[in-house]
Short mmCIF file of C-alpha atoms in Angstrom, two decimals:
data_model
loop_
_atom_site.label_atom_id
_atom_site.label_comp_id
_atom_site.label_asym_id
_atom_site.label_seq_id
_atom_site.Cartn_x
_atom_site.Cartn_y
_atom_site.Cartn_z
CA MET A 1 -31.19 -30.33 -43.41
CA PRO A 2 -30.43 -26.62 -43.99
CA ASN A 3 -33.19 -24.29 -42.81
CA THR A 4 -33.03 -20.82 -44.37
CA LYS A 5 -35.92 -19.66 -42.18
CA ILE A 6 -33.65 -19.63 -39.13
CA THR A 7 -30.80 -17.28 -38.27
CA ALA A 8 -28.37 -18.43 -35.61
CA LEU A 9 -27.07 -15.93 -33.09
CA VAL A 10 -23.99 -17.08 -31.18
CA LEU A 11 -23.24 -15.27 -27.92
CA ALA A 12 -19.45 -14.97 -27.67
CA ALA A 13 -18.85 -11.65 -25.91
CA GLY A 14 -18.02 -12.89 -22.42
CA LYS A 15 -14.65 -12.84 -20.72
CA GLY A 16 -15.07 -16.01 -18.72
CA THR A 17 -13.54 -14.76 -15.48
CA ARG A 18 -13.21 -18.25 -14.02
CA MET A 19 -10.95 -19.27 -16.90
CA HIS A 20 -8.29 -16.86 -15.54
CA SER A 21 -7.25 -15.84 -19.04
CA ALA A 22 -6.98 -12.51 -20.85
CA LYS A 23 -8.46 -13.91 -24.05
CA ALA A 24 -12.14 -14.45 -24.79
CA LYS A 25 -13.56 -17.60 -23.25
CA VAL A 26 -14.71 -18.91 -26.63
CA LEU A 27 -11.06 -18.92 -27.80
CA GLN A 28 -10.00 -21.43 -25.16
CA THR A 29 -8.98 -24.54 -27.05
CA LEU A 30 -10.03 -28.17 -27.05
CA LEU A 31 -7.86 -30.48 -29.19
CA ASN A 32 -6.06 -27.38 -30.49
CA GLU A 33 -9.25 -25.73 -31.82
CA PRO A 34 -11.14 -22.86 -30.10
CA MET A 35 -14.40 -23.93 -28.51
CA LEU A 36 -16.29 -21.55 -30.81
CA TYR A 37 -15.14 -23.68 -33.76
CA TYR A 38 -17.21 -26.60 -32.47
CA VAL A 39 -20.34 -24.47 -32.09
CA TYR A 40 -20.00 -23.28 -35.69
CA ALA A 41 -19.43 -26.87 -36.83
CA ALA A 42 -22.71 -27.98 -35.21
CA LEU A 43 -24.67 -25.03 -36.60
CA LYS A 44 -23.41 -25.03 -40.17
CA PRO A 45 -25.26 -28.15 -41.47
CA ILE A 46 -28.53 -26.51 -40.38
CA MET A 47 -27.83 -22.81 -40.91
CA GLN A 48 -25.21 -22.88 -43.65
CA GLU A 49 -23.71 -19.36 -43.52
CA ASN A 50 -26.72 -17.74 -41.83
CA ILE A 51 -24.86 -17.37 -38.53
CA LEU A 52 -24.26 -14.14 -36.61
CA THR A 53 -21.89 -13.82 -33.65
CA VAL A 54 -21.98 -11.30 -30.82
CA VAL A 55 -18.47 -10.37 -29.68
CA GLY A 56 -17.25 -8.08 -26.91
CA HIS A 57 -14.30 -8.97 -24.70
CA ASP A 58 -11.25 -9.58 -26.92
CA ALA A 59 -13.44 -8.98 -29.98
CA GLN A 60 -10.38 -8.51 -32.19
CA GLY A 61 -9.02 -11.87 -31.09
CA VAL A 62 -12.28 -13.66 -31.89
CA GLU A 63 -12.60 -11.97 -35.27
CA ALA A 64 -8.97 -12.76 -36.14
CA ALA A 65 -9.53 -16.43 -35.30
CA PHE A 66 -12.42 -16.62 -37.80
CA PRO A 67 -11.56 -14.24 -40.67
CA ASP A 68 -14.05 -15.94 -43.00
CA ARG A 69 -16.87 -14.51 -40.85
CA ALA A 70 -15.66 -10.91 -40.95
CA ASP A 71 -19.04 -9.49 -42.01
CA ARG A 72 -21.08 -11.50 -39.50
CA PHE A 73 -19.83 -10.12 -36.19
CA ILE A 74 -21.85 -7.78 -33.97
CA THR A 75 -20.03 -5.89 -31.23
CA GLN A 76 -21.46 -5.65 -27.72
CA ASP A 77 -19.29 -2.87 -26.31
CA ASN A 78 -20.56 -3.27 -22.77
CA GLN A 79 -21.28 -6.81 -21.65
CA LEU A 80 -24.48 -6.31 -19.68
CA GLY A 81 -25.88 -9.81 -20.00
CA THR A 82 -27.38 -12.19 -22.55
CA GLY A 83 -30.52 -10.11 -22.90
CA HIS A 84 -28.45 -7.04 -23.68
CA ALA A 85 -26.55 -9.04 -26.33
CA LEU A 86 -29.90 -9.84 -27.91
CA GLN A 87 -30.94 -6.18 -27.81
CA VAL A 88 -27.81 -4.91 -29.61
CA SER A 89 -28.04 -7.60 -32.28
CA TRP A 90 -31.77 -7.74 -33.00
CA ASP A 91 -31.70 -5.31 -35.92
CA ALA A 92 -29.07 -7.49 -37.62
CA VAL A 93 -31.23 -10.56 -36.99
CA LYS A 94 -34.26 -8.90 -38.60
CA LYS A 95 -32.21 -7.87 -41.66
CA THR A 96 -31.56 -11.55 -42.44
CA GLY A 97 -35.26 -11.99 -43.20
CA ALA A 98 -35.45 -15.17 -41.13
CA THR A 99 -38.69 -16.07 -39.36
CA HIS A 100 -36.88 -17.53 -36.34
CA CYS A 101 -33.67 -16.90 -34.43
CA LEU A 102 -31.76 -19.70 -32.73
CA VAL A 103 -29.69 -18.29 -29.85
CA ILE A 104 -26.81 -20.35 -28.47
CA ASN A 105 -23.87 -19.67 -26.20
CA GLY A 106 -20.44 -19.89 -27.77
CA ASP A 107 -19.04 -21.89 -24.85
CA THR A 108 -20.87 -25.16 -25.66
CA PRO A 109 -18.27 -27.11 -27.67
CA LEU A 110 -19.95 -30.49 -27.16
CA VAL A 111 -23.23 -29.45 -28.79
CA THR A 112 -24.21 -31.70 -31.70
CA VAL A 113 -26.12 -31.25 -34.93
CA GLU A 114 -28.61 -33.86 -33.69
CA ALA A 115 -29.33 -31.90 -30.51
CA LEU A 116 -29.90 -28.66 -32.43
CA ASP A 117 -32.15 -30.49 -34.88
CA ARG A 118 -34.43 -31.43 -31.99
CA LEU A 119 -34.97 -27.75 -31.29
CA THR A 120 -35.31 -26.54 -34.87
CA ASN A 121 -37.90 -29.23 -35.55
CA VAL A 122 -40.40 -27.29 -33.41
CA VAL A 123 -40.33 -24.28 -35.76
CA GLY A 124 -43.91 -23.05 -36.18
CA CYS A 125 -45.17 -24.78 -33.04
CA CYS A 126 -44.61 -21.98 -30.52
CA ASP A 127 -43.28 -18.47 -29.99
CA ILE A 128 -40.37 -19.47 -27.75
CA ALA A 129 -38.78 -22.88 -27.43
CA PHE A 130 -35.70 -23.68 -25.42
CA MET A 131 -33.78 -26.80 -24.46
CA THR A 132 -33.88 -28.11 -20.90
CA ILE A 133 -31.65 -30.62 -19.14
CA THR A 134 -31.64 -32.42 -15.79
CA PRO A 135 -27.95 -32.69 -14.84
CA ARG A 136 -26.73 -34.27 -11.62
CA ASP A 137 -25.40 -30.89 -10.52
CA THR A 138 -27.70 -28.02 -11.45
CA GLY A 139 -24.95 -25.55 -10.47
CA ALA A 140 -25.53 -22.04 -11.78
CA PHE A 141 -28.04 -23.04 -14.46
CA GLY A 142 -31.33 -21.15 -14.60
CA ARG A 143 -34.20 -23.12 -13.02
CA VAL A 144 -37.24 -23.99 -15.15
CA VAL A 145 -40.49 -23.12 -13.35
CA ARG A 146 -43.73 -24.91 -14.28
CA ASP A 147 -47.25 -24.49 -12.97
CA THR A 148 -49.43 -27.25 -11.52
CA GLU A 149 -50.35 -28.34 -15.03
CA ARG A 150 -46.67 -28.65 -15.98
CA ARG A 151 -46.79 -25.62 -18.25
CA ILE A 152 -43.62 -23.52 -18.33
CA ILE A 153 -44.18 -20.12 -16.78
CA ALA A 154 -40.62 -18.83 -16.22
CA ILE A 155 -36.90 -19.43 -16.10
CA VAL A 156 -35.31 -18.07 -12.92
CA GLU A 157 -31.55 -17.68 -12.61
CA ALA A 158 -29.95 -19.59 -9.73
CA LYS A 159 -28.95 -16.37 -7.92
CA ASP A 160 -32.54 -15.14 -7.98
CA TYR A 161 -34.39 -18.38 -7.17
CA ASP A 162 -36.68 -18.12 -4.14
CA LEU A 163 -38.28 -21.32 -2.87
CA ASN A 164 -41.21 -19.40 -1.40
CA ALA A 165 -41.91 -17.50 -4.60
CA HIS A 166 -40.98 -20.12 -7.17
CA GLY A 167 -41.64 -23.45 -5.48
CA SER A 168 -39.38 -26.44 -4.88
CA VAL A 169 -36.51 -27.11 -7.26
CA THR A 170 -37.34 -29.82 -9.80
CA GLY A 171 -33.85 -30.36 -11.21
CA GLU A 172 -34.91 -29.22 -14.68
CA VAL A 173 -32.70 -26.36 -15.84
CA ASN A 174 -32.25 -24.15 -18.86
CA ALA A 175 -29.58 -25.35 -21.31
CA GLY A 176 -29.19 -21.87 -22.83
CA VAL A 177 -30.28 -22.69 -26.40
CA TYR A 178 -33.39 -20.83 -27.59
CA LEU A 179 -35.58 -20.65 -30.67
CA LEU A 180 -37.37 -17.30 -30.92
CA LYS A 181 -40.11 -16.37 -33.36
CA VAL A 182 -38.92 -13.05 -34.78
CA ASP A 183 -42.19 -11.18 -35.27
CA THR A 184 -43.79 -12.06 -31.90
CA ILE A 185 -40.76 -12.09 -29.60
CA GLY A 186 -39.03 -9.07 -31.14
CA PRO A 187 -41.32 -6.53 -29.45
CA LEU A 188 -40.56 -8.05 -26.03
CA ILE A 189 -36.79 -7.68 -26.23
CA SER A 190 -36.76 -3.94 -25.48
CA ARG A 191 -38.78 -4.68 -22.32
CA LEU A 192 -36.03 -6.74 -20.69
CA GLU A 193 -34.84 -5.22 -17.39
CA ASN A 194 -31.84 -5.71 -15.12
CA THR A 195 -33.65 -5.68 -11.77
CA ASN A 196 -32.01 -8.84 -10.43
CA ASN A 197 -29.14 -9.85 -8.16
CA SER A 198 -26.59 -9.67 -10.97
CA GLY A 199 -27.75 -6.37 -12.45
CA GLU A 200 -27.78 -7.95 -15.91
CA TYR A 201 -30.32 -8.27 -18.72
CA TYR A 202 -31.32 -11.91 -19.12
CA ILE A 203 -32.70 -13.68 -22.20
CA THR A 204 -34.46 -16.00 -19.78
CA ASP A 205 -36.82 -13.20 -18.74
CA LEU A 206 -38.39 -13.41 -22.21
CA VAL A 207 -40.18 -16.57 -21.08
CA LYS A 208 -42.10 -14.78 -18.33
CA LEU A 209 -42.84 -11.84 -20.64
CA ALA A 210 -44.12 -14.19 -23.36
CA VAL A 211 -46.39 -16.02 -20.92
CA SER A 212 -47.80 -12.71 -19.68
CA GLU A 213 -48.64 -11.77 -23.29
CA GLY A 214 -50.39 -15.07 -23.92
CA LEU A 215 -47.68 -16.34 -26.26
CA THR A 216 -46.78 -20.01 -26.42
CA VAL A 217 -43.64 -21.42 -24.74
CA ASP A 218 -42.24 -24.93 -25.09
CA GLY A 219 -39.33 -26.73 -23.42
CA VAL A 220 -37.53 -29.40 -25.42
CA GLN A 221 -36.46 -31.85 -22.73
CA CYS A 222 -33.04 -33.42 -23.30
CA GLY A 223 -32.50 -35.36 -20.09
CA ASP A 224 -28.92 -35.23 -18.81
CA ASP A 225 -27.39 -34.56 -22.24
CA ILE A 226 -23.93 -33.19 -21.37
CA SER A 227 -23.45 -31.93 -24.93
CA LEU A 228 -25.53 -28.87 -24.04
CA MET A 229 -23.57 -27.84 -20.98
CA GLY A 230 -21.36 -24.76 -21.17
CA ILE A 231 -17.71 -24.40 -20.15
CA ASN A 232 -16.95 -22.11 -17.22
CA SER A 233 -13.68 -23.32 -15.67
CA PRO A 234 -10.41 -25.04 -16.62
CA ARG A 235 -11.66 -28.28 -15.08
CA GLU A 236 -14.84 -28.20 -17.17
CA LEU A 237 -12.79 -27.41 -20.26
CA ILE A 238 -10.51 -30.43 -19.78
CA THR A 239 -13.46 -32.69 -19.00
CA ALA A 240 -15.08 -31.64 -22.27
CA GLU A 241 -11.81 -32.05 -24.15
CA ASN A 242 -11.41 -35.61 -22.87
CA THR A 243 -14.97 -36.39 -23.96
CA LEU A 244 -14.27 -35.08 -27.47
CA ARG A 245 -10.97 -36.94 -27.69
CA ARG A 246 -12.58 -40.27 -26.84
CA GLN A 247 -15.40 -39.71 -29.33
CA ILE A 248 -13.03 -38.89 -32.18
CA VAL A 249 -10.64 -41.79 -31.48
CA ASP A 250 -13.56 -44.22 -31.18
CA ASP A 251 -14.99 -43.03 -34.49
CA HIS A 252 -11.66 -43.66 -36.23
CA LEU A 253 -11.32 -47.09 -34.65
CA ASP A 254 -14.81 -47.98 -35.84
CA SER A 255 -13.96 -46.80 -39.37
CA GLY A 256 -10.99 -49.19 -39.63
CA VAL A 257 -7.99 -47.20 -38.39
CA LEU A 258 -5.60 -49.29 -36.28
CA ILE A 259 -4.84 -47.27 -33.14
CA HIS A 260 -2.55 -48.84 -30.56
CA ASN A 261 -2.98 -47.67 -26.95
CA PRO A 262 -5.91 -45.43 -27.97
CA ASP A 263 -6.23 -43.80 -24.54
CA THR A 264 -3.03 -41.88 -25.29
CA VAL A 265 -3.81 -40.83 -28.88
CA ILE A 266 -5.12 -37.32 -29.61
CA LEU A 267 -6.76 -36.55 -32.96
CA GLY A 268 -8.10 -33.08 -33.70
CA PRO A 269 -11.59 -32.62 -35.20
CA LYS A 270 -10.24 -31.60 -38.63
CA VAL A 271 -7.83 -34.53 -38.93
CA THR A 272 -8.53 -37.09 -41.65
CA VAL A 273 -7.28 -40.65 -41.15
CA GLU A 274 -8.07 -43.27 -43.77
CA PRO A 275 -8.98 -46.85 -42.82
CA GLY A 276 -5.85 -48.98 -42.96
CA ALA A 277 -3.57 -46.37 -41.40
CA GLU A 278 -1.72 -47.35 -38.22
CA ILE A 279 -1.10 -45.03 -35.27
CA PHE A 280 0.74 -45.81 -32.04
CA GLY A 281 -0.05 -44.33 -28.64
CA HIS A 282 1.29 -41.08 -27.22
CA CYS A 283 0.77 -39.42 -30.59
CA GLU A 284 -0.86 -36.00 -31.10
CA ILE A 285 -2.25 -35.03 -34.51
CA TYR A 286 -3.91 -31.65 -35.01
CA GLY A 287 -5.12 -29.17 -37.61
CA THR A 288 -5.91 -30.25 -41.15
CA SER A 289 -3.54 -33.23 -41.11
CA THR A 290 -4.26 -36.16 -43.41
CA VAL A 291 -3.03 -39.72 -42.87
CA LYS A 292 -3.49 -42.00 -45.87
CA ALA A 293 -4.19 -45.73 -45.76
CA GLY A 294 -0.98 -47.70 -45.24
CA ALA A 295 0.83 -44.89 -43.42
CA ARG A 296 2.39 -45.77 -40.08
CA LEU A 297 2.89 -43.17 -37.33
CA GLY A 298 4.97 -44.23 -34.35
CA SER A 299 4.80 -43.18 -30.71
CA TYR A 300 5.51 -39.71 -29.29
CA ASN A 301 4.97 -37.70 -32.45
CA TYR A 302 3.56 -34.15 -32.48
CA ILE A 303 1.92 -33.41 -35.83
CA LEU A 304 0.15 -30.31 -37.14
CA ASP A 305 -1.31 -29.54 -40.60
CA SER A 306 0.69 -32.27 -42.34
CA THR A 307 0.08 -35.01 -44.90
CA PHE A 308 1.31 -38.60 -44.75
CA LYS A 309 1.00 -40.73 -47.86
CA ASP A 310 0.63 -44.48 -48.32
CA GLY A 311 3.48 -46.61 -47.04
CA CYS A 312 5.38 -43.91 -45.18
CA ASP A 313 6.92 -44.85 -41.84
CA VAL A 314 7.21 -42.08 -39.24
CA ARG A 315 9.21 -43.41 -36.35
CA GLN A 316 9.21 -42.18 -32.75
CA PHE A 317 9.82 -38.72 -31.25
CA ASN A 318 9.36 -36.37 -34.22
CA HIS A 319 7.95 -32.85 -34.49
CA ILE A 320 6.18 -32.33 -37.82
CA GLU A 321 4.34 -29.15 -38.82
CA GLY A 322 3.08 -28.05 -42.23
CA ALA A 323 4.92 -30.86 -43.99
CA THR A 324 4.22 -33.50 -46.65
CA VAL A 325 5.67 -36.99 -46.24
CA GLY A 326 5.46 -38.94 -49.49
CA GLU A 327 4.87 -42.58 -50.32
CA GLY A 328 7.37 -44.98 -48.81
CA CYS A 329 9.29 -42.28 -46.93
CA TRP A 330 11.09 -42.85 -43.64
CA VAL A 331 11.19 -40.16 -40.95
CA GLY A 332 13.15 -40.08 -37.72
CA PRO A 333 13.44 -40.83 -34.95
CA TYR A 334 14.06 -37.35 -33.52
CA ALA A 335 13.49 -35.43 -36.76
CA ARG A 336 11.90 -32.02 -37.20
CA LEU A 337 9.89 -31.10 -40.29
CA ARG A 338 8.90 -27.45 -40.34
CA PRO A 339 6.40 -25.66 -42.62
CA GLY A 340 7.10 -26.20 -46.30
CA ALA A 341 9.05 -29.43 -45.83
CA ILE A 342 8.26 -31.89 -48.64
CA MET A 343 9.57 -35.43 -48.86
CA LYS A 344 9.00 -37.11 -52.19
CA LYS A 345 8.55 -40.84 -52.74
CA ASP A 346 11.03 -43.09 -50.88
CA ALA A 347 13.01 -40.16 -49.43
CA ARG A 348 14.54 -40.64 -46.00
CA ILE A 349 15.49 -38.41 -43.11
CA GLY A 350 16.92 -39.73 -39.87
CA ASN A 351 17.75 -38.64 -36.37
CA PHE A 352 18.34 -34.94 -35.66
CA VAL A 353 17.57 -33.79 -39.19
CA GLU A 354 15.63 -30.55 -39.64
CA MET A 355 13.90 -29.42 -42.82
CA LYS A 356 12.28 -26.01 -43.40
CA LYS A 357 10.75 -24.91 -46.72
CA ALA A 358 12.80 -27.63 -48.35
CA THR A 359 12.14 -30.48 -50.77
CA LEU A 360 13.88 -33.83 -50.56
CA GLY A 361 13.65 -35.49 -53.97
CA GLU A 362 12.57 -39.04 -54.73
CA GLY A 363 14.90 -41.55 -53.10
CA ALA A 364 17.13 -38.82 -51.63
CA LYS A 365 18.34 -39.16 -48.07
CA ALA A 366 19.69 -37.16 -45.17
CA ASN A 367 20.18 -39.74 -42.48
CA HIS A 368 21.46 -37.71 -39.54
CA LEU A 369 22.53 -34.40 -38.03
CA THR A 370 21.55 -32.13 -40.92
CA TYR A 371 19.76 -28.82 -41.49
CA LEU A 372 18.08 -28.21 -44.85
CA GLY A 373 16.49 -24.76 -45.07
CA ASP A 374 15.18 -23.15 -48.28
CA THR A 375 16.65 -26.07 -50.18
CA GLU A 376 15.84 -28.16 -53.26
CA VAL A 377 17.43 -31.61 -53.17
CA GLY A 378 17.29 -33.73 -56.32
CA ALA A 379 16.38 -37.40 -56.61
CA LYS A 380 18.78 -39.93 -55.05
CA ALA A 381 21.10 -37.27 -53.66
CA ASN A 382 22.92 -38.18 -50.45
CA ILE A 383 23.38 -35.58 -47.70
CA GLY A 384 26.14 -36.53 -45.26
CA ALA A 385 26.01 -36.16 -41.49
CA GLY A 386 26.59 -32.67 -40.16
CA THR A 387 25.64 -30.88 -43.38
CA ILE A 388 23.99 -27.49 -43.04
CA THR A 389 22.58 -25.06 -45.58
CA CYS A 390 23.53 -21.52 -44.56
CA ASN A 391 20.39 -19.85 -45.87
CA TYR A 392 20.26 -16.62 -43.83
CA ASP A 393 22.66 -13.67 -43.90
CA GLY A 394 20.96 -11.74 -41.12
CA LYS A 395 18.56 -9.92 -43.45
CA ASN A 396 17.53 -12.22 -46.29
CA LYS A 397 16.92 -15.91 -46.95
CA PHE A 398 18.61 -17.61 -49.94
CA THR A 399 18.11 -20.92 -51.71
CA THR A 400 20.42 -23.90 -52.01
CA THR A 401 19.95 -26.31 -54.93
CA ILE A 402 21.44 -29.79 -54.83
CA GLY A 403 21.22 -31.76 -58.05
CA GLU A 404 20.15 -35.30 -58.76
CA GLY A 405 22.54 -37.93 -57.51
CA ALA A 406 24.85 -35.42 -55.82
CA PHE A 407 26.89 -36.55 -52.83
CA ILE A 408 27.48 -34.07 -50.01
CA GLY A 409 30.23 -35.16 -47.62
CA SER A 410 29.90 -34.99 -43.88
CA ASN A 411 30.31 -31.74 -41.94
CA THR A 412 29.75 -29.55 -45.00
CA ALA A 413 28.45 -25.98 -44.96
CA LEU A 414 26.65 -24.86 -48.14
CA VAL A 415 26.51 -21.05 -48.15
CA ALA A 416 23.46 -19.94 -50.11
CA PRO A 417 22.74 -18.91 -52.76
CA VAL A 418 24.60 -21.87 -54.22
CA THR A 419 23.95 -24.72 -56.65
CA ILE A 420 25.49 -28.19 -56.50
CA GLY A 421 25.17 -29.80 -59.91
CA LYS A 422 23.86 -33.23 -60.86
CA ASP A 423 26.17 -36.09 -59.76
CA ALA A 424 28.58 -33.60 -58.18
CA LEU A 425 30.62 -34.54 -55.12
CA VAL A 426 31.50 -32.27 -52.21
CA GLY A 427 34.30 -33.40 -49.95
CA ALA A 428 33.73 -33.78 -46.24
CA GLY A 429 34.46 -30.73 -44.12
CA SER A 430 34.04 -28.25 -46.97
CA THR A 431 32.55 -24.77 -46.83
CA ILE A 432 31.07 -24.23 -50.28
CA THR A 433 30.46 -20.65 -51.40
CA LYS A 434 30.52 -21.11 -55.19
CA ASP A 435 28.47 -23.29 -57.54
CA VAL A 436 29.77 -26.80 -58.22
CA PRO A 437 29.24 -27.83 -61.88
CA GLU A 438 27.50 -31.05 -62.87
CA GLY A 439 29.64 -34.15 -62.40
CA GLN A 440 32.54 -32.31 -60.76
CA GLY A 441 34.01 -32.56 -57.28
CA ALA A 442 34.69 -29.75 -54.85
CA VAL A 443 36.81 -29.50 -51.74
CA ALA A 444 36.99 -26.24 -49.80
CA ARG A 445 39.01 -26.61 -46.66
CA GLY A 446 42.38 -25.56 -45.39
CA ARG A 447 45.39 -27.74 -46.28
CA GLN A 448 46.31 -30.06 -43.43
CA VAL A 449 49.64 -29.34 -41.76
CA ASN A 450 51.19 -31.82 -39.34
CA ILE A 451 53.33 -30.25 -36.66
CA LYS A 452 55.76 -32.23 -34.54
CA ARG A 453 54.57 -32.14 -30.99
CA ARG A 454 57.07 -31.29 -28.27
CA LEU A 455 56.50 -33.34 -25.16
CA LYS A 456 57.51 -32.08 -21.77
CA LYS A 457 59.86 -34.29 -19.85
CA SER A 458 58.55 -35.39 -16.49
#
């Protein structure tokens, strides 16, 4: 349930050196979406729009990726650690009027609403709460230190852990998700120091400060929940991506989608597939694509931000982006639908046909070797093999209109702007530069001349 008493603060300023990339770590993608998208998706059911984000490295890139959050970014010019990120953003947190601040790293794409709910449910019970995990490999996670009575007294970063000073390692580590009470923890934030082996300001030091002030600290134990683990390397990124892929495919299978060879199917988190749709393996579907019940998508298709209506049959080896495939349509194999391509009911395109910002009317067909760009094709028109619409003059794009029932012969060039009327016929091999009236025929090609061939005598 939404909780307006809590402001979320997402830490997304880091470079992520081990990712070996110039862009911000939180913009690395899983299933074609930046990892920060998944953190927002987990927070939104609880926080609604009460989410702030600290940006630093590649701040412009992060802000451009999420333009709807333009007024909710806080810039950390110098990335001096998580504690420093909290210091530069605390005034903005207080301005929200929230009683608590949930702090989370932006590199935790597997985090779930359910996991965050476990933490937010302790609101009012303590001054600081944070999530702990016990992974097989504690790696670089901060170690949770408890006293003899099992009370938390500190979090010590791995680089600074001293067995003599802090005791034996228990395997319990900090997951990096915190719930801070604004009025009691706020005064401690300015007291954070960077006297450690990394020379950074750590949020984790708030725990020791809180204990020293007699404030209450609680650890929400989450076992070995991998959903809370951050991404620090390409290998970890791909491991997380594979986990997400399996979860999404399994959810669609359970809902009634027929997925053949599911280990090779990739469905993005925004993709909608209705029960009764059929998808074959080695198929990638991303973005805001929608697949209606009764649609059939064959193998080896790459699909982005496209819609497939009931009864359409998309055969193998197609590239489809920003397109709409209507009821009963056939596509491919080896077709390319670019942004703005619209196929109306029962339209057909075949092998090596490309459409861009073009509409193929109801029952119309272009079965092979055709380019339709900036084109309106009427119902039941037939586009012959080798037809191209010449829509670009080097500076501007122009429209071609082909009327209902028109027949365009093979190997025809239609030089836009041009209109082919209803039921008109264009002879094969023509280059059409003028409008063809309704019901008329047009041939525009040089007259054939047969020349007697002179054969050399051997």
